[in-house]
Each structure stands twice: as C-alpha cells, then as structure tokens.
Coordinates of N, CA and C in Angstrom, one line a residue:
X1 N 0.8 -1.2 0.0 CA 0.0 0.0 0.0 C 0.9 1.2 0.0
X2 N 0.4 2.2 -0.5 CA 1.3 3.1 -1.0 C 1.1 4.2 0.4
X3 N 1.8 5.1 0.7 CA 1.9 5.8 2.1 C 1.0 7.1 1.6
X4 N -0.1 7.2 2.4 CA -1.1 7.9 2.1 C -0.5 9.6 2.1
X5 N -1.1 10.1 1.6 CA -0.8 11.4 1.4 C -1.2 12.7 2.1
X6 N -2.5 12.5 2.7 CA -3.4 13.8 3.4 C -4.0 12.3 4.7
X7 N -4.3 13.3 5.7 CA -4.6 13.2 7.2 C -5.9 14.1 7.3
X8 N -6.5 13.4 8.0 CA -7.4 14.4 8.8 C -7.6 13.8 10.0
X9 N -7.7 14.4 11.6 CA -8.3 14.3 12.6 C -9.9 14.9 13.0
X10 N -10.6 13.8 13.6 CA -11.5 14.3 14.0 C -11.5 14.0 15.6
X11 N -12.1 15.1 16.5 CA -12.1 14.3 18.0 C -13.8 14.6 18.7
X12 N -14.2 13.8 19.3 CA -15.5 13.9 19.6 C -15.1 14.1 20.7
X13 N -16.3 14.9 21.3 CA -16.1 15.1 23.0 C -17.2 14.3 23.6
X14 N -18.3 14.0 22.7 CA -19.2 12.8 23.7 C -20.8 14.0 23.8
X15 N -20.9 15.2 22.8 CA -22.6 15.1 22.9 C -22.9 14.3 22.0
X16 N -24.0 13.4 22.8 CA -24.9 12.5 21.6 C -26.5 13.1 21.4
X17 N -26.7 13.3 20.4 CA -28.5 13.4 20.2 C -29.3 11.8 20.1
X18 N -30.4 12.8 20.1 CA -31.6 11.4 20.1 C -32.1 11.9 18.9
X19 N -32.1 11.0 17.3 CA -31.9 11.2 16.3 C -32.6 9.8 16.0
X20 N -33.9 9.9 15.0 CA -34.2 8.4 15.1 C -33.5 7.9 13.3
X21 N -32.9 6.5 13.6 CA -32.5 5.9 12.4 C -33.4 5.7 11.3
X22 N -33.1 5.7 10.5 CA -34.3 5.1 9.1 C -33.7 3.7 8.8
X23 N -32.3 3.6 9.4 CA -32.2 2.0 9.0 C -33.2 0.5 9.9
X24 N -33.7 0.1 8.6 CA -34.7 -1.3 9.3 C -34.0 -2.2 9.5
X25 N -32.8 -2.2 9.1 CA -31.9 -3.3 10.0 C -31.4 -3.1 11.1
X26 N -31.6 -4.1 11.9 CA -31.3 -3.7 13.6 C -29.4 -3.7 13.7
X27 N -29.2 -2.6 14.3 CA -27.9 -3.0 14.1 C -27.4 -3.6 15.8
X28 N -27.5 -4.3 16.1 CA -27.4 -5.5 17.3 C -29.1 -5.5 17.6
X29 N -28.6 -4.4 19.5 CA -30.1 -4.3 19.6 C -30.0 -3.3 19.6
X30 N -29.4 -1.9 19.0 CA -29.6 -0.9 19.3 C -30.2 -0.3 18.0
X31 N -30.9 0.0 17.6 CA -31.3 0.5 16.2 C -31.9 1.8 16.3
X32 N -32.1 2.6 17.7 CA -32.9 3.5 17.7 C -32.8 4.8 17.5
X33 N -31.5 5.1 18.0 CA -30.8 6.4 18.1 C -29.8 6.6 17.7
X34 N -29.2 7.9 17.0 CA -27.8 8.8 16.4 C -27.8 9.5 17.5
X35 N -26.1 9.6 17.3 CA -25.3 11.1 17.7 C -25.2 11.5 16.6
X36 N -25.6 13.3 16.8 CA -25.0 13.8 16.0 C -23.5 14.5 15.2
X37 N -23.2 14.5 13.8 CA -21.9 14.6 14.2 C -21.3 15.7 15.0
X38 N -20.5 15.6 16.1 CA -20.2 17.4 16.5 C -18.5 17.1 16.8
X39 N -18.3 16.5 15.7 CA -16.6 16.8 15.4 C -15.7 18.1 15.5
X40 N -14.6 18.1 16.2 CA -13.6 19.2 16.0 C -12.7 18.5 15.0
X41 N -12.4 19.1 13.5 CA -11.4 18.8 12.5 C -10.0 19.7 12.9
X42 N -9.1 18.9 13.4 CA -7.9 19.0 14.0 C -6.8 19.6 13.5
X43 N -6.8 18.6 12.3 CA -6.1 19.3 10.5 C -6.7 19.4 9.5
X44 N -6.7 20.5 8.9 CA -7.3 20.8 7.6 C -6.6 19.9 6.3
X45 N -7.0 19.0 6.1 CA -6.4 18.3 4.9 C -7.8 17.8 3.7
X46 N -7.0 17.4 2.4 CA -8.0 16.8 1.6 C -8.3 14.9 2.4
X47 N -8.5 14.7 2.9 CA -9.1 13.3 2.9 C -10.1 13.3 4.3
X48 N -11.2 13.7 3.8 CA -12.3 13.7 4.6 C -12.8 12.5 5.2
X49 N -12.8 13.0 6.4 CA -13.8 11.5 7.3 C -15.2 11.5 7.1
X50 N -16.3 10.1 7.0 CA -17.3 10.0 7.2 C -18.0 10.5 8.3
X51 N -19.2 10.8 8.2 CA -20.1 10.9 9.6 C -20.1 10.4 10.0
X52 N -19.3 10.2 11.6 CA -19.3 9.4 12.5 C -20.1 9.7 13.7
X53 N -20.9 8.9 14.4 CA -21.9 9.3 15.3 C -21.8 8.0 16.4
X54 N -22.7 8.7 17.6 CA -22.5 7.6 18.6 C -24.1 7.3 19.1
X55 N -24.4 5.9 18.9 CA -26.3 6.1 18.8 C -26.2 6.1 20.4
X56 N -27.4 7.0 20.7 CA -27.8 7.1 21.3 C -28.4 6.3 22.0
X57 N -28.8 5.2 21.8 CA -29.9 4.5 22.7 C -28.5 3.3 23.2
X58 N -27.1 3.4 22.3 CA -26.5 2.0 22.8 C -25.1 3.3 23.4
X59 N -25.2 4.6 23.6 CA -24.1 5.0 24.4 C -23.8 4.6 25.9
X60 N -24.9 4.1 26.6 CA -24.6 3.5 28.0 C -24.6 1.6 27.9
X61 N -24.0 1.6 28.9 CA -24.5 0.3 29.7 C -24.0 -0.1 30.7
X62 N -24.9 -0.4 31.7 CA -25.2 -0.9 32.8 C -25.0 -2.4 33.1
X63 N -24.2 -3.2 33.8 CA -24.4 -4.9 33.7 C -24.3 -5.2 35.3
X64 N -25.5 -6.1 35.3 CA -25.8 -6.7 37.0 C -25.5 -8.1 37.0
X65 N -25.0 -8.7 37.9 CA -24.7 -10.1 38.1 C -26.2 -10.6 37.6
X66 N -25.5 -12.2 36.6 CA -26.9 -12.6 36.0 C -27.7 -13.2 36.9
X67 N -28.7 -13.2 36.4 CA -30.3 -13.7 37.2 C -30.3 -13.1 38.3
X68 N -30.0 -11.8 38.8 CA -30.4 -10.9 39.9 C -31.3 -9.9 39.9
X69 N -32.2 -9.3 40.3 CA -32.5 -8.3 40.4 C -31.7 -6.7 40.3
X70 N -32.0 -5.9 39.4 CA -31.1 -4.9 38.8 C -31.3 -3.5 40.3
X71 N -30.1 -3.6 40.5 CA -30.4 -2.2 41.5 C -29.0 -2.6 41.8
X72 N -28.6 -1.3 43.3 CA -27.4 -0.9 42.8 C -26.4 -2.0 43.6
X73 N -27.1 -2.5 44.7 CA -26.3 -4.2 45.1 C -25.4 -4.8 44.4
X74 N -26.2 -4.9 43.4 CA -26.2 -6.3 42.1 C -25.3 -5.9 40.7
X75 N -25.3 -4.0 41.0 CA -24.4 -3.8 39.2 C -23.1 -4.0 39.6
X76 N -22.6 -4.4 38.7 CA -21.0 -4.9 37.9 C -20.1 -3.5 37.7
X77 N -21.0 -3.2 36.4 CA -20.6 -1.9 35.9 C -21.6 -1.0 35.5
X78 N -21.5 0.2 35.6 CA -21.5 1.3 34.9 C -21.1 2.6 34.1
X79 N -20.9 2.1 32.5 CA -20.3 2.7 31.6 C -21.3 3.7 30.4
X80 N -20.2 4.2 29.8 CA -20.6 5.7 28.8 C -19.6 6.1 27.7
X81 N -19.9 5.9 26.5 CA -19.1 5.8 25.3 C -19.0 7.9 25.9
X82 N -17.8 8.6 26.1 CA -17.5 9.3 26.1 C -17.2 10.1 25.1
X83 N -16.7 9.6 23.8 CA -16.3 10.0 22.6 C -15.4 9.1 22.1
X84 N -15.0 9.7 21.3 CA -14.0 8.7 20.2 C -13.3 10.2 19.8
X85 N -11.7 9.0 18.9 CA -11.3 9.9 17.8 C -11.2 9.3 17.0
X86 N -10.9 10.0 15.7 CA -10.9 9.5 14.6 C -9.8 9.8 13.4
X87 N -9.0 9.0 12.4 CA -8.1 9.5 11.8 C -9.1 9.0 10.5
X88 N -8.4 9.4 9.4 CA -8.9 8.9 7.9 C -7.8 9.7 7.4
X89 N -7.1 8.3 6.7 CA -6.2 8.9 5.4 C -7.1 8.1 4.0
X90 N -5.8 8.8 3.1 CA -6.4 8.1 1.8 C -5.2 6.5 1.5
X91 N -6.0 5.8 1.0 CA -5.2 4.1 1.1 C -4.6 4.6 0.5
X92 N -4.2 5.1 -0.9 CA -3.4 5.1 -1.7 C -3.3 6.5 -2.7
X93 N -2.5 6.8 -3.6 CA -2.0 8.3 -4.1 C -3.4 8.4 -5.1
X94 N -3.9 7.1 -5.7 CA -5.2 7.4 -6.5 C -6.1 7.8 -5.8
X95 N -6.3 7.6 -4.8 CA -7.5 8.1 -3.6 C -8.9 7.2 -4.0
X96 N -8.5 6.1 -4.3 CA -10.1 5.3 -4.5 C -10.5 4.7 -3.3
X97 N -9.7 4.9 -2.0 CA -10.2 4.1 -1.0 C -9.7 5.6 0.2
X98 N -10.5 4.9 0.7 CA -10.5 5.7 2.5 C -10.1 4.8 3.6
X99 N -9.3 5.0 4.1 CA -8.7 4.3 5.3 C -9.6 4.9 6.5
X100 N -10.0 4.7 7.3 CA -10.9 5.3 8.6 C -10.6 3.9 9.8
X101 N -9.8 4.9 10.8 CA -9.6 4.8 12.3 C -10.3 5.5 13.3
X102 N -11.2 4.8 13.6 CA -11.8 5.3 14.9 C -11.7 4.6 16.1
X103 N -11.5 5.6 17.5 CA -10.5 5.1 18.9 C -11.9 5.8 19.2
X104 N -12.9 5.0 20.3 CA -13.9 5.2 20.9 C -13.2 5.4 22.6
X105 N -13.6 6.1 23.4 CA -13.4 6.8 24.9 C -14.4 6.1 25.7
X106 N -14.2 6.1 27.1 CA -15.0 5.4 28.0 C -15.1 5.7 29.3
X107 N -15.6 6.2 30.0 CA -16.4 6.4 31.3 C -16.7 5.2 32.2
X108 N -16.3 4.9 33.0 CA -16.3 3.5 33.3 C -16.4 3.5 35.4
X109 N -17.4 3.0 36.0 CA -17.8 3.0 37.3 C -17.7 1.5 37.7
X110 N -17.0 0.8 38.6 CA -17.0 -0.2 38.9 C -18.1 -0.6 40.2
X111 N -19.0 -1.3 39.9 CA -19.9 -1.4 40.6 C -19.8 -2.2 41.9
X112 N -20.8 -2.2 43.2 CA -20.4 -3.2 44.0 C -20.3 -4.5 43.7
X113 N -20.9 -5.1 43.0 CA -21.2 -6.6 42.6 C -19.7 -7.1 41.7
X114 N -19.1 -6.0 41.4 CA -17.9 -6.3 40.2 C -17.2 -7.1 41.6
X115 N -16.1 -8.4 40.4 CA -16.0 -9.8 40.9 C -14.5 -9.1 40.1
X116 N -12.9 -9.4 40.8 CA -11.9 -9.6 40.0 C -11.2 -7.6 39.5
X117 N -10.3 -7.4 39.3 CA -9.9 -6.2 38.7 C -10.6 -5.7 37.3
X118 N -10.4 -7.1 36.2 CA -10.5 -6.6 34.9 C -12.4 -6.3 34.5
X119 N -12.8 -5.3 34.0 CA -14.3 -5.0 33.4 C -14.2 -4.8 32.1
X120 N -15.2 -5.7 31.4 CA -15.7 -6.2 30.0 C -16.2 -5.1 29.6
X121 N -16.9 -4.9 28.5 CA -17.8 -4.0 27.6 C -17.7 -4.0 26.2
X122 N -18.5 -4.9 26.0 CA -18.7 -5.1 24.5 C -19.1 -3.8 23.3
X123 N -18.9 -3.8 22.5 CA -19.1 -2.7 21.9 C -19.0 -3.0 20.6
X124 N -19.6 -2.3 19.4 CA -19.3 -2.2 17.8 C -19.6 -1.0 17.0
X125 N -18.7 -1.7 15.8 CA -18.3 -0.3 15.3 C -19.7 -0.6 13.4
X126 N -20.6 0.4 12.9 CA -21.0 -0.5 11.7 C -21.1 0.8 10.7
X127 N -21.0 0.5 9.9 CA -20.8 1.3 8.5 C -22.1 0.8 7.8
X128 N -22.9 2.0 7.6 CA -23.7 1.7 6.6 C -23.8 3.1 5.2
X129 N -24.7 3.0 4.3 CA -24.8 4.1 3.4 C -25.5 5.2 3.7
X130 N -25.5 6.6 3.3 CA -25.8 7.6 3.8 C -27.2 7.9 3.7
X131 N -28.0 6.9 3.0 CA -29.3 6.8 3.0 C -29.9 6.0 4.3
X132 N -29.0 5.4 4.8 CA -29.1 4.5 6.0 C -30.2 2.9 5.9
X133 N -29.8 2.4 4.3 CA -30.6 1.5 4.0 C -30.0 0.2 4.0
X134 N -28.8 0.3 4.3 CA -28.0 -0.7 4.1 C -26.6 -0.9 5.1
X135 N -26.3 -2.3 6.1 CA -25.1 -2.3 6.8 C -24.5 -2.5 5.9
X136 N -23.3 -1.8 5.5 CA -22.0 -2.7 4.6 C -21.1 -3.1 5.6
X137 N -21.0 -3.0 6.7 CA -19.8 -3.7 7.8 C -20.1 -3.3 9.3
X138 N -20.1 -4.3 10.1 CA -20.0 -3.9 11.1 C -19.2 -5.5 12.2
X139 N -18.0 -4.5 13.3 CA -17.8 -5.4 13.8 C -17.4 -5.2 14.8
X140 N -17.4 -6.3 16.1 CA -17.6 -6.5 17.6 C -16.0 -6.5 18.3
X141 N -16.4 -5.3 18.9 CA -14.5 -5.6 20.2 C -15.5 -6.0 21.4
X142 N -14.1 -6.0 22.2 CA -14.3 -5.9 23.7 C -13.2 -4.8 24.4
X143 N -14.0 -3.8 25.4 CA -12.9 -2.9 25.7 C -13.1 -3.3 27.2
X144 N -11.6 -3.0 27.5 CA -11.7 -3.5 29.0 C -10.8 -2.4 30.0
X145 N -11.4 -2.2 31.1 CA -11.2 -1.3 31.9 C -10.6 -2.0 33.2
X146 N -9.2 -1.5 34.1 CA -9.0 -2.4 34.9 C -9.2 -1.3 36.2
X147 N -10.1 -0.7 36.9 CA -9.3 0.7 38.1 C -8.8 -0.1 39.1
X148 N -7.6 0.5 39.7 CA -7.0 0.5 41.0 C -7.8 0.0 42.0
X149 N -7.3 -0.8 42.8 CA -8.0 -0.6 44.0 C -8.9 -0.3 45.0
X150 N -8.5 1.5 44.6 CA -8.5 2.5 45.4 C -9.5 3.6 44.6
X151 N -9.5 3.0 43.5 CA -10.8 3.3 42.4 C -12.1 2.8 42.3
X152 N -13.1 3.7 41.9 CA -14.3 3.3 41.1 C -14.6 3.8 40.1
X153 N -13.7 4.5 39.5 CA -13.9 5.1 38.3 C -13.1 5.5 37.3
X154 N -12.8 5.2 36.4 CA -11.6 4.9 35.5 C -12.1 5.5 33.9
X155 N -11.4 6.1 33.2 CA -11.5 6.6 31.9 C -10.4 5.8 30.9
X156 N -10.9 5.4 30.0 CA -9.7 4.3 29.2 C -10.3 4.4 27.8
X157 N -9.5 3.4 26.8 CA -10.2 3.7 25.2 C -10.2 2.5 24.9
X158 N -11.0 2.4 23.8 CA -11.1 0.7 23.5 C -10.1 0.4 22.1
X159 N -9.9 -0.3 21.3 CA -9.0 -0.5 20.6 C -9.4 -0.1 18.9
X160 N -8.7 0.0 18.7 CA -8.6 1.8 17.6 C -9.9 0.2 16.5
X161 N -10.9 0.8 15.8 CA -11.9 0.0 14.7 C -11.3 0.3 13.8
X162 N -11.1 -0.4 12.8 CA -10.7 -0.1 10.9 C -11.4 0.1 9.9
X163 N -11.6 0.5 9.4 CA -12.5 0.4 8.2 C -12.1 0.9 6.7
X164 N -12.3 0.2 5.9 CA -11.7 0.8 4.4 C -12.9 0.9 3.3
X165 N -12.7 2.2 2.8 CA -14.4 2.6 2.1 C -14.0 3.0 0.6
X166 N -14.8 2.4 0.0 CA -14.1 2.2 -1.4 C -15.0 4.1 -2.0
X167 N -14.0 5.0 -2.2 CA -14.0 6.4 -3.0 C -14.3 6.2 -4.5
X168 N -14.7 7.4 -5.2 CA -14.1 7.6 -6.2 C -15.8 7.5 -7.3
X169 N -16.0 8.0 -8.8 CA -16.6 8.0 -9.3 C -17.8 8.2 -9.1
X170 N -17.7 9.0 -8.4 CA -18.8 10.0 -7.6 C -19.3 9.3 -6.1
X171 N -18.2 8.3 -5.7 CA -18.6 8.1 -4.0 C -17.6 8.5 -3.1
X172 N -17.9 9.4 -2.0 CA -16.8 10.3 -1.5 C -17.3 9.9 0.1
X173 N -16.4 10.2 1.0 CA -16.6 10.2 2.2 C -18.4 10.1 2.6
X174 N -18.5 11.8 2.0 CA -20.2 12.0 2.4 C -21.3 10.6 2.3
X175 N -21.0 9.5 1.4 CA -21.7 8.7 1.2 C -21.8 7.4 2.4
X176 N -21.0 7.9 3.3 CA -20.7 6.6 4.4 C -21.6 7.4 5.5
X177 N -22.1 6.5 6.9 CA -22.3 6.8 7.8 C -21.4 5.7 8.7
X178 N -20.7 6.5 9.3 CA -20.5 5.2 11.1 C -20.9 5.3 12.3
X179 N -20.9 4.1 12.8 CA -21.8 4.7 13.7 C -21.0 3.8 15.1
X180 N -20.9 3.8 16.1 CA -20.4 3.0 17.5 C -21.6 3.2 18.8
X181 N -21.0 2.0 19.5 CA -22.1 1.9 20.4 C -22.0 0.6 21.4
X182 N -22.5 0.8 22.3 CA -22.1 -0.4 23.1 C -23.2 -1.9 22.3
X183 N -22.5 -3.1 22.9 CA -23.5 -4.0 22.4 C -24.4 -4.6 23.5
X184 N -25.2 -4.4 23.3 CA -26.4 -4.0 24.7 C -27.6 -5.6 24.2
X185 N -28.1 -6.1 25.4 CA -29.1 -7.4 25.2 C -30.3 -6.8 25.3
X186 N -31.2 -6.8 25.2 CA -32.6 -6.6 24.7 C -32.8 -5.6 26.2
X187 N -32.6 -6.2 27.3 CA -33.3 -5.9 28.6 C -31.9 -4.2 28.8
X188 N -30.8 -4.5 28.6 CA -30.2 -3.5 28.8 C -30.5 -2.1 27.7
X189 N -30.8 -2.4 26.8 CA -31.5 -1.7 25.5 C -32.6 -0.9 26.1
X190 N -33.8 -1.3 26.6 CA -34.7 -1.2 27.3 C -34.5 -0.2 28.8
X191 N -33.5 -0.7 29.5 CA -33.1 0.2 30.3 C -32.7 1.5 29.9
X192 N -32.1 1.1 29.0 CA -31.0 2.8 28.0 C -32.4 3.8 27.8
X193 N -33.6 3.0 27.0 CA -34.5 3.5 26.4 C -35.6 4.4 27.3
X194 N -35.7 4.0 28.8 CA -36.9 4.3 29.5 C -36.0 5.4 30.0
X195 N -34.5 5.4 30.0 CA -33.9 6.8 31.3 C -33.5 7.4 30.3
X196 N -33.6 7.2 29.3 CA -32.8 8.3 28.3 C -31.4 8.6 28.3
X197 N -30.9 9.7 27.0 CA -29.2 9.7 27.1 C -28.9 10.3 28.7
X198 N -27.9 10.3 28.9 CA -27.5 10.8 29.8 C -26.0 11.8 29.9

C-alpha cells in the first residue's frame, strides 16, 4: 500500500443526540438512536472523514450479576461511550479508498457486585450508506477497563476500529455513515430506552 498522502483528525467530545435511524436493520439491539456529528477537525487536509456518530440508545450500559434483580447491590458496571477519535487517510495516491480509524473513549464506574480487577464492555463499530438502507460492515470488540484498587472510576479507550471505504466516481466520504455503540441485550437496551441519554 502506498503511504497515504493527506490526514485528517476528528475528536469527539461525547454530545450524543436522540436522532431516530431510518435504518430497518437492527444493528445488534440498538437501532434506535444517532449522535450527531459534533466533530472538532484537527487538521485541515484533503481526505475527509465520514459521519461518525455515537447512537444514542447503545451509548450506556449498565451490567448486574446474572439472574439478579437490577439495582445498585447487584451492578458490575457502569459505563458511557464518552467519545472517540478519529483518523482517515487516503489508502493510496489514486485516492479510490479511505482508510478510517476510529479510537472510541469510556467512562467507566466499577460497581459493588464487580468480581476480580478486569471490566468487559462489549461494543461495535457498523458502517452503513448515507441513505441508511443498508449495513455494509460492522464489527464487535471488547474494551476492558481495569481501576485500582482504590478506584471506582476509570477513563480508558477501546482499541482503535478499521474500516476501508471504497471512494471515487462520484462516492466520497459523504456517502458513508459510522456509527459506535455499546453491544447491549434486549433488557439493557430497554433500560437505556426508558432513562434516556444521559
């Protein structure tokens, strides 16, 4: 691959809106909510990032030891996609591809019920078209948070997502959407839904 030529930075600071999707594919269980973009562009270069957003309905989650009653005895954790950053170069000097790295941020509260130092949080990253009719990719980390001892509360990032978006003959950055979000089960989804962003 040939050594890209233009850079751009984007850094999110973490406002998310409540923006409802038009995509009818669920993307896990979160399908309900966008952030909107509210990017700071770092460097002014030619190779533009997609609209990156953080949905709203999957920016928290909450996890209670299983088959317990949920209240504050019982939670594990309590987490918050804080923001991300974002790089995008061009793959190569022709510019028919976009390289896009996105480094998602995290908010992280260790609950009473947390068992051991290390805390899980599933999370994904999914790319669809700007029409929002279609996933073209999406896929699953785990970010893990360890606090001290002497902690409950710890800020950390999850591990940088990749994505490569094919440019060129009239498809440009603008045509992408990405989106991140925690990977939430029906009942945690539900929780997100009834308290709202936060």
């Amino acid at each position: 691959m040939s050594k890209p030529g233009f850079r751009s930075r984007v850094a999110h600071r973490g406002a998310v809106c409540a923006a409802a999707l038009a995509l009818p594919v669920a993307l896990a269980a979160c399908s309900g909510g966008s952030g909107a973009t509210a990017g700071d562009v770092l460097t002014t270069s030619q190779a533009p990032c997609p609209r990156i957003t953080i949905l709203a309905d999957g920016a928290d989650l909450t996890q209670y030891l299983p088959g317990s009653v949920p209240d504050l005895t019982t939670m594990v954790l309590d987490a918050r996609i804080s923001g991300f950053d974002a790089v995008c170069d061009y793959a190569s000097r022709n510019r028919r591809e976009l390289d896009v790295r996105v480094t998602p941020r995290f908010q992280v509260e260790r609950g009473p019920a947390a068992r051991g130092g290390s805390l899980e949080m599933p999370w994904f990253i999914a790319l669809s078209d700007a029409a929002d009719t279609d996933v073209l990719e999406r896929n699953v980390y785990v970010a893990r948070a360890t606090p001290a001892s002497n902690q409950t509360r710890v800020n950390t990032t999850g591990q940088a997502a990749r994505l490569r978006l094919p440019i060129g003959d009239g498809v440009s950055a603008a045509n992408y959407v990405v989106r991140i979000s925690f990977q939430l089960t029906p009942d945690q989804l539900a929780q997100n839904r009834r308290r709202g962003p936060r």
